[in-house]
Short mmCIF file of C-alpha atoms in Angstrom, two decimals:
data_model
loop_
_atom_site.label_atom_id
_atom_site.label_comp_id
_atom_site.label_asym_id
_atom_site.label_seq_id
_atom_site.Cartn_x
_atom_site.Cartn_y
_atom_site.Cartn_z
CA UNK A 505 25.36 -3.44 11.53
CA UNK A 506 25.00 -5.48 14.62
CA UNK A 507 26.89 -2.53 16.47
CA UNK A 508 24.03 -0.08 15.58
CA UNK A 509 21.27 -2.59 16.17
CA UNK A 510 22.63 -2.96 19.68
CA UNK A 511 22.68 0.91 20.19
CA UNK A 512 19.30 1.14 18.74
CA UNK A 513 18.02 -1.52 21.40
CA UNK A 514 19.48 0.03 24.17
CA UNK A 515 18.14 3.31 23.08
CA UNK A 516 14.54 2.06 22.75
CA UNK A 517 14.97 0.41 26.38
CA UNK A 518 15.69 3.86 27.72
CA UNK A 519 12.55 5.30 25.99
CA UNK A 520 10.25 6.46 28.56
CA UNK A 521 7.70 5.46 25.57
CA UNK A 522 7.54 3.97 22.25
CA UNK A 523 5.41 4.23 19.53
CA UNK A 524 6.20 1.42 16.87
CA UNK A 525 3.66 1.87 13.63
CA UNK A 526 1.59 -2.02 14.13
CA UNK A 527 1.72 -4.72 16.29
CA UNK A 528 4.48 -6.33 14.52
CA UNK A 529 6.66 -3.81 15.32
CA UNK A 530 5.90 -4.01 18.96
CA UNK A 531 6.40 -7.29 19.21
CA UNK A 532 10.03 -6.76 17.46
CA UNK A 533 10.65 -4.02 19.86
CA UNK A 534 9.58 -6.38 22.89
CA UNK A 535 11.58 -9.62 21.55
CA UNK A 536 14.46 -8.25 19.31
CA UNK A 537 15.33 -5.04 21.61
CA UNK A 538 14.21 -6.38 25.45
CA UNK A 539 11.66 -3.68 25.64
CA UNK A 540 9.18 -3.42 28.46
CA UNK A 541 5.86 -4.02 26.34
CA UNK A 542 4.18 -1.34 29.18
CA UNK A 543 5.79 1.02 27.45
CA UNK A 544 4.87 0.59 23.76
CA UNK A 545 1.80 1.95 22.21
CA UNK A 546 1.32 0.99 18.53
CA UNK A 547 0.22 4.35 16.31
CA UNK A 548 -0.61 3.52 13.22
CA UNK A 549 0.20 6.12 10.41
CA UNK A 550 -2.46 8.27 10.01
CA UNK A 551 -3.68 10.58 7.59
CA UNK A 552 -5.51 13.98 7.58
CA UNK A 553 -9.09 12.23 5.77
CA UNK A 554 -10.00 16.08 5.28
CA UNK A 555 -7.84 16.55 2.18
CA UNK A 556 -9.14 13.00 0.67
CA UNK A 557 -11.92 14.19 -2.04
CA UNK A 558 -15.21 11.93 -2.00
CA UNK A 559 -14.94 9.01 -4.69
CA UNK A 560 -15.94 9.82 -8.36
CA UNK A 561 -16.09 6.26 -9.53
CA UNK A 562 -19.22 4.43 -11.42
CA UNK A 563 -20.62 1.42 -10.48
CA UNK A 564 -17.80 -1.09 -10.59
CA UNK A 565 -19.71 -2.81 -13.63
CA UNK A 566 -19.16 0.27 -15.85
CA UNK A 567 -16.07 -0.88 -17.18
CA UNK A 568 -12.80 -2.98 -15.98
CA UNK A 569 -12.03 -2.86 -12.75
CA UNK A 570 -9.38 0.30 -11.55
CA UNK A 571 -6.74 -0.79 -9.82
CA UNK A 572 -3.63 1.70 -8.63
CA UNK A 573 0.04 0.19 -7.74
CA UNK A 574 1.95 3.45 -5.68
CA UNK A 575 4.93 2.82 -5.01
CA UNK A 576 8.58 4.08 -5.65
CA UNK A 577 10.20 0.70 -5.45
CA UNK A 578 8.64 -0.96 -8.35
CA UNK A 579 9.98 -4.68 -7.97
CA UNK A 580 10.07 -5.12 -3.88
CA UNK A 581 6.51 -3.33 -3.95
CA UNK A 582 4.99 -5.81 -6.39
CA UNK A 583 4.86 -3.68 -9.54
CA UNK A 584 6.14 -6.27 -12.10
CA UNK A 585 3.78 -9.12 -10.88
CA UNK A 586 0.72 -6.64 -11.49
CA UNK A 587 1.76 -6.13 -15.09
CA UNK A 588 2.35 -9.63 -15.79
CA UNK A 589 -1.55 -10.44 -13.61
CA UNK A 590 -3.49 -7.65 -15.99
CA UNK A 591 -1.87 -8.71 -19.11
CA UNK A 592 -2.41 -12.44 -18.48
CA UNK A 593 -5.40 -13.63 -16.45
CA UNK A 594 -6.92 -10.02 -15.89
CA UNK A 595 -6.63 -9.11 -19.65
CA UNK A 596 -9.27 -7.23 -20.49
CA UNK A 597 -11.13 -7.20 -16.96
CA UNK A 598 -8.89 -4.42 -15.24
CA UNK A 599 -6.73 -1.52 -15.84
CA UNK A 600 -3.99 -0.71 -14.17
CA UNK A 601 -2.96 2.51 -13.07
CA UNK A 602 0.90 2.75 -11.92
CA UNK A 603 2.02 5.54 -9.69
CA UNK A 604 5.97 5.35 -9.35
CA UNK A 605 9.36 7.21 -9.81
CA UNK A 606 11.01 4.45 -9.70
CA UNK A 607 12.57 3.73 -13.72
CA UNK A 608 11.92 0.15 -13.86
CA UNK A 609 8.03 1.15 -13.72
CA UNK A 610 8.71 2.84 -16.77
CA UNK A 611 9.41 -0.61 -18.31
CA UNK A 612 5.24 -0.66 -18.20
CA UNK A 613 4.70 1.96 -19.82
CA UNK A 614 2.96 1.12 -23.14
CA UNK A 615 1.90 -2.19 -21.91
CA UNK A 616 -1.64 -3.76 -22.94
CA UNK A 617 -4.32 -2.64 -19.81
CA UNK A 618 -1.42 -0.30 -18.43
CA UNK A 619 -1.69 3.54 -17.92
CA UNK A 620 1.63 5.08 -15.99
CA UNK A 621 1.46 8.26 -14.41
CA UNK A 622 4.97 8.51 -13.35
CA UNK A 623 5.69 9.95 -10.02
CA UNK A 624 2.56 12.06 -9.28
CA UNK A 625 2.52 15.02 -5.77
CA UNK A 626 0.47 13.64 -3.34
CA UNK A 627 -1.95 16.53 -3.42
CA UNK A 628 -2.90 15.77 -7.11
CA UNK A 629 -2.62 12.36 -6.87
CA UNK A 630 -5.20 12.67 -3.39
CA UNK A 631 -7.54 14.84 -5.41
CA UNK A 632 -7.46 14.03 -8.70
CA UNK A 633 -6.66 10.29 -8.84
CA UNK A 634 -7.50 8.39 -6.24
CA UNK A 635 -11.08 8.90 -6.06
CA UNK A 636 -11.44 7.46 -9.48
CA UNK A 637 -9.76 4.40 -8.71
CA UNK A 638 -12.07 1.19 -7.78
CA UNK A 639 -9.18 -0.82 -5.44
CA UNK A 640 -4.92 0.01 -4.47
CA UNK A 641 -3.32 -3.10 -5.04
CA UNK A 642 0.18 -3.76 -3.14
CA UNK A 643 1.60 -7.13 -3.36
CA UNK A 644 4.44 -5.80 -2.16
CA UNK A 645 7.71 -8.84 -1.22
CA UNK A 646 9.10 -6.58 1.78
CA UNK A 647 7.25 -3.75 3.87
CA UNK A 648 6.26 -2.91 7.28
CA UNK A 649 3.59 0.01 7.33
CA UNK A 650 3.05 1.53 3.83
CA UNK A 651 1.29 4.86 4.67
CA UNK A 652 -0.08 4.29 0.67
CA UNK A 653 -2.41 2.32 3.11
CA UNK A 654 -3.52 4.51 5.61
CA UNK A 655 -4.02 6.96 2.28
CA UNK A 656 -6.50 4.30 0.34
CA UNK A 657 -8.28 3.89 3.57
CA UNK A 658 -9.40 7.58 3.23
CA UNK A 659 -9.70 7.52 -0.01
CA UNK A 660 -12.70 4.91 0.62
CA UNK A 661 -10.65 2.20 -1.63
CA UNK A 662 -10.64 -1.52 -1.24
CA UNK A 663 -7.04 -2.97 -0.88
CA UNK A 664 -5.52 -5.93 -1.67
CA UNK A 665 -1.89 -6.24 0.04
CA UNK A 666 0.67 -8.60 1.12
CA UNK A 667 0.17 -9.67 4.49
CA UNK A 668 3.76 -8.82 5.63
CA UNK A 669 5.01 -6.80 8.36
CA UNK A 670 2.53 -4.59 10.03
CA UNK A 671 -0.28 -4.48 6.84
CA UNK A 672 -2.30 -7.08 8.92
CA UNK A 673 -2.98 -3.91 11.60
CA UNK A 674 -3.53 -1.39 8.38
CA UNK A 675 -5.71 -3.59 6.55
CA UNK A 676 -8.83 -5.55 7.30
CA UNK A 677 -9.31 -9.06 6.45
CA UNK A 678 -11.77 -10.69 4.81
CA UNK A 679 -13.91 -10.22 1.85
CA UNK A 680 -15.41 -7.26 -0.01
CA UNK A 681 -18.68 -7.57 -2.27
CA UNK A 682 -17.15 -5.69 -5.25
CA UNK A 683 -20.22 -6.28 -6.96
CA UNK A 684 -20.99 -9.65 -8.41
CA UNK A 685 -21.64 -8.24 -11.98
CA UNK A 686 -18.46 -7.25 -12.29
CA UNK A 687 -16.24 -9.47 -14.58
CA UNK A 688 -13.57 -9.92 -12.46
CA UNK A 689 -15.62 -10.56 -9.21
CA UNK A 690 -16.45 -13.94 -11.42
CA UNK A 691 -12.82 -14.66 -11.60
#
């Protein structure tokens, strides 16, 4: 409501310090709330990399190319679009491994190129999962700062995300030999 936006402003302008999670954020905070910017500090989420296990993938030619969705909101996070991408132009070329509680992710289950794992702890999904994957994909309609981000970055994964909210600070841009042999590098 515009009533607690207003409180939350005045709050954050009484903060001695703020940490907002990416630039975007920050600028929000600055703009939206009147905010002295002197006294925001972006902190990006972070991760302890010490429980991340090494990767355990092939060469990306050894097969189609792994990609894992995580994400508990299956539509606003992108889920459906992946399913329709690896049963259409990817068919064939990449798997795709779906990580989600949400029910409407079940909807994939059983689809061509589709493995679901259902909602999976983080500690299994950080040691057992993960570093078998070849890239997180997260072409997600709404976000700010996924920590699923920070997470891949440990993992050593390549991401592909939405460049909404604060991914642009979580994610570099630009582009990523995957390996030229790789059928869908030749896409």
């Amino acid at each position: 409501s515009r009533r607690d936006m207003d409180r939350e402003a005045a709050l954050l302008r009484r903060a001695a310090l703020v940490y907002p999670m990416s630039t975007w954020a920050a600028d929000s905070v600055v703009a939206d709330c009147g905010c002295d910017a002197g006294r925001i500090h972006v902190m990006p989420p972070s991760v302890n990399v010490a429980r991340f296990c090494p990767p355990q993938r092939s060469k990306a030619s050894d097969g189609p190319l792994r990609i894992v969705f995580i994400g508990n909101d299956f539509r606003r996070k992108g889920g459906e679009r992946l399913v329709q991408w690896v049963a259409g132009p990817l068919a064939g070329k990449a798997e795709l491994h779906i990580v989600s509680g949400d029910p409407q992710a079940q909807a994939a289950r059983g689809a061509p190129g589709v493995e679901f794992h259902g909602r999976v702890p983080n500690a299994e999904l950080v040691a057992r999962l993960l570093p078998k994957m070849d890239v997180l994909c997260l072409p997600t309609r709404s976000d700010m700062s996924p920590q699923v981000l920070a997470e891949a970055a440990a993992a050593s994964l390549t991401t592909v995300a939405s460049r909404i909210g604060g991914i642009a600070d979580l994610v570099a841009i630009g582009l990523v030999d995957l390996n030229i042999e790789h059928p869908v590098a030749q896409l």
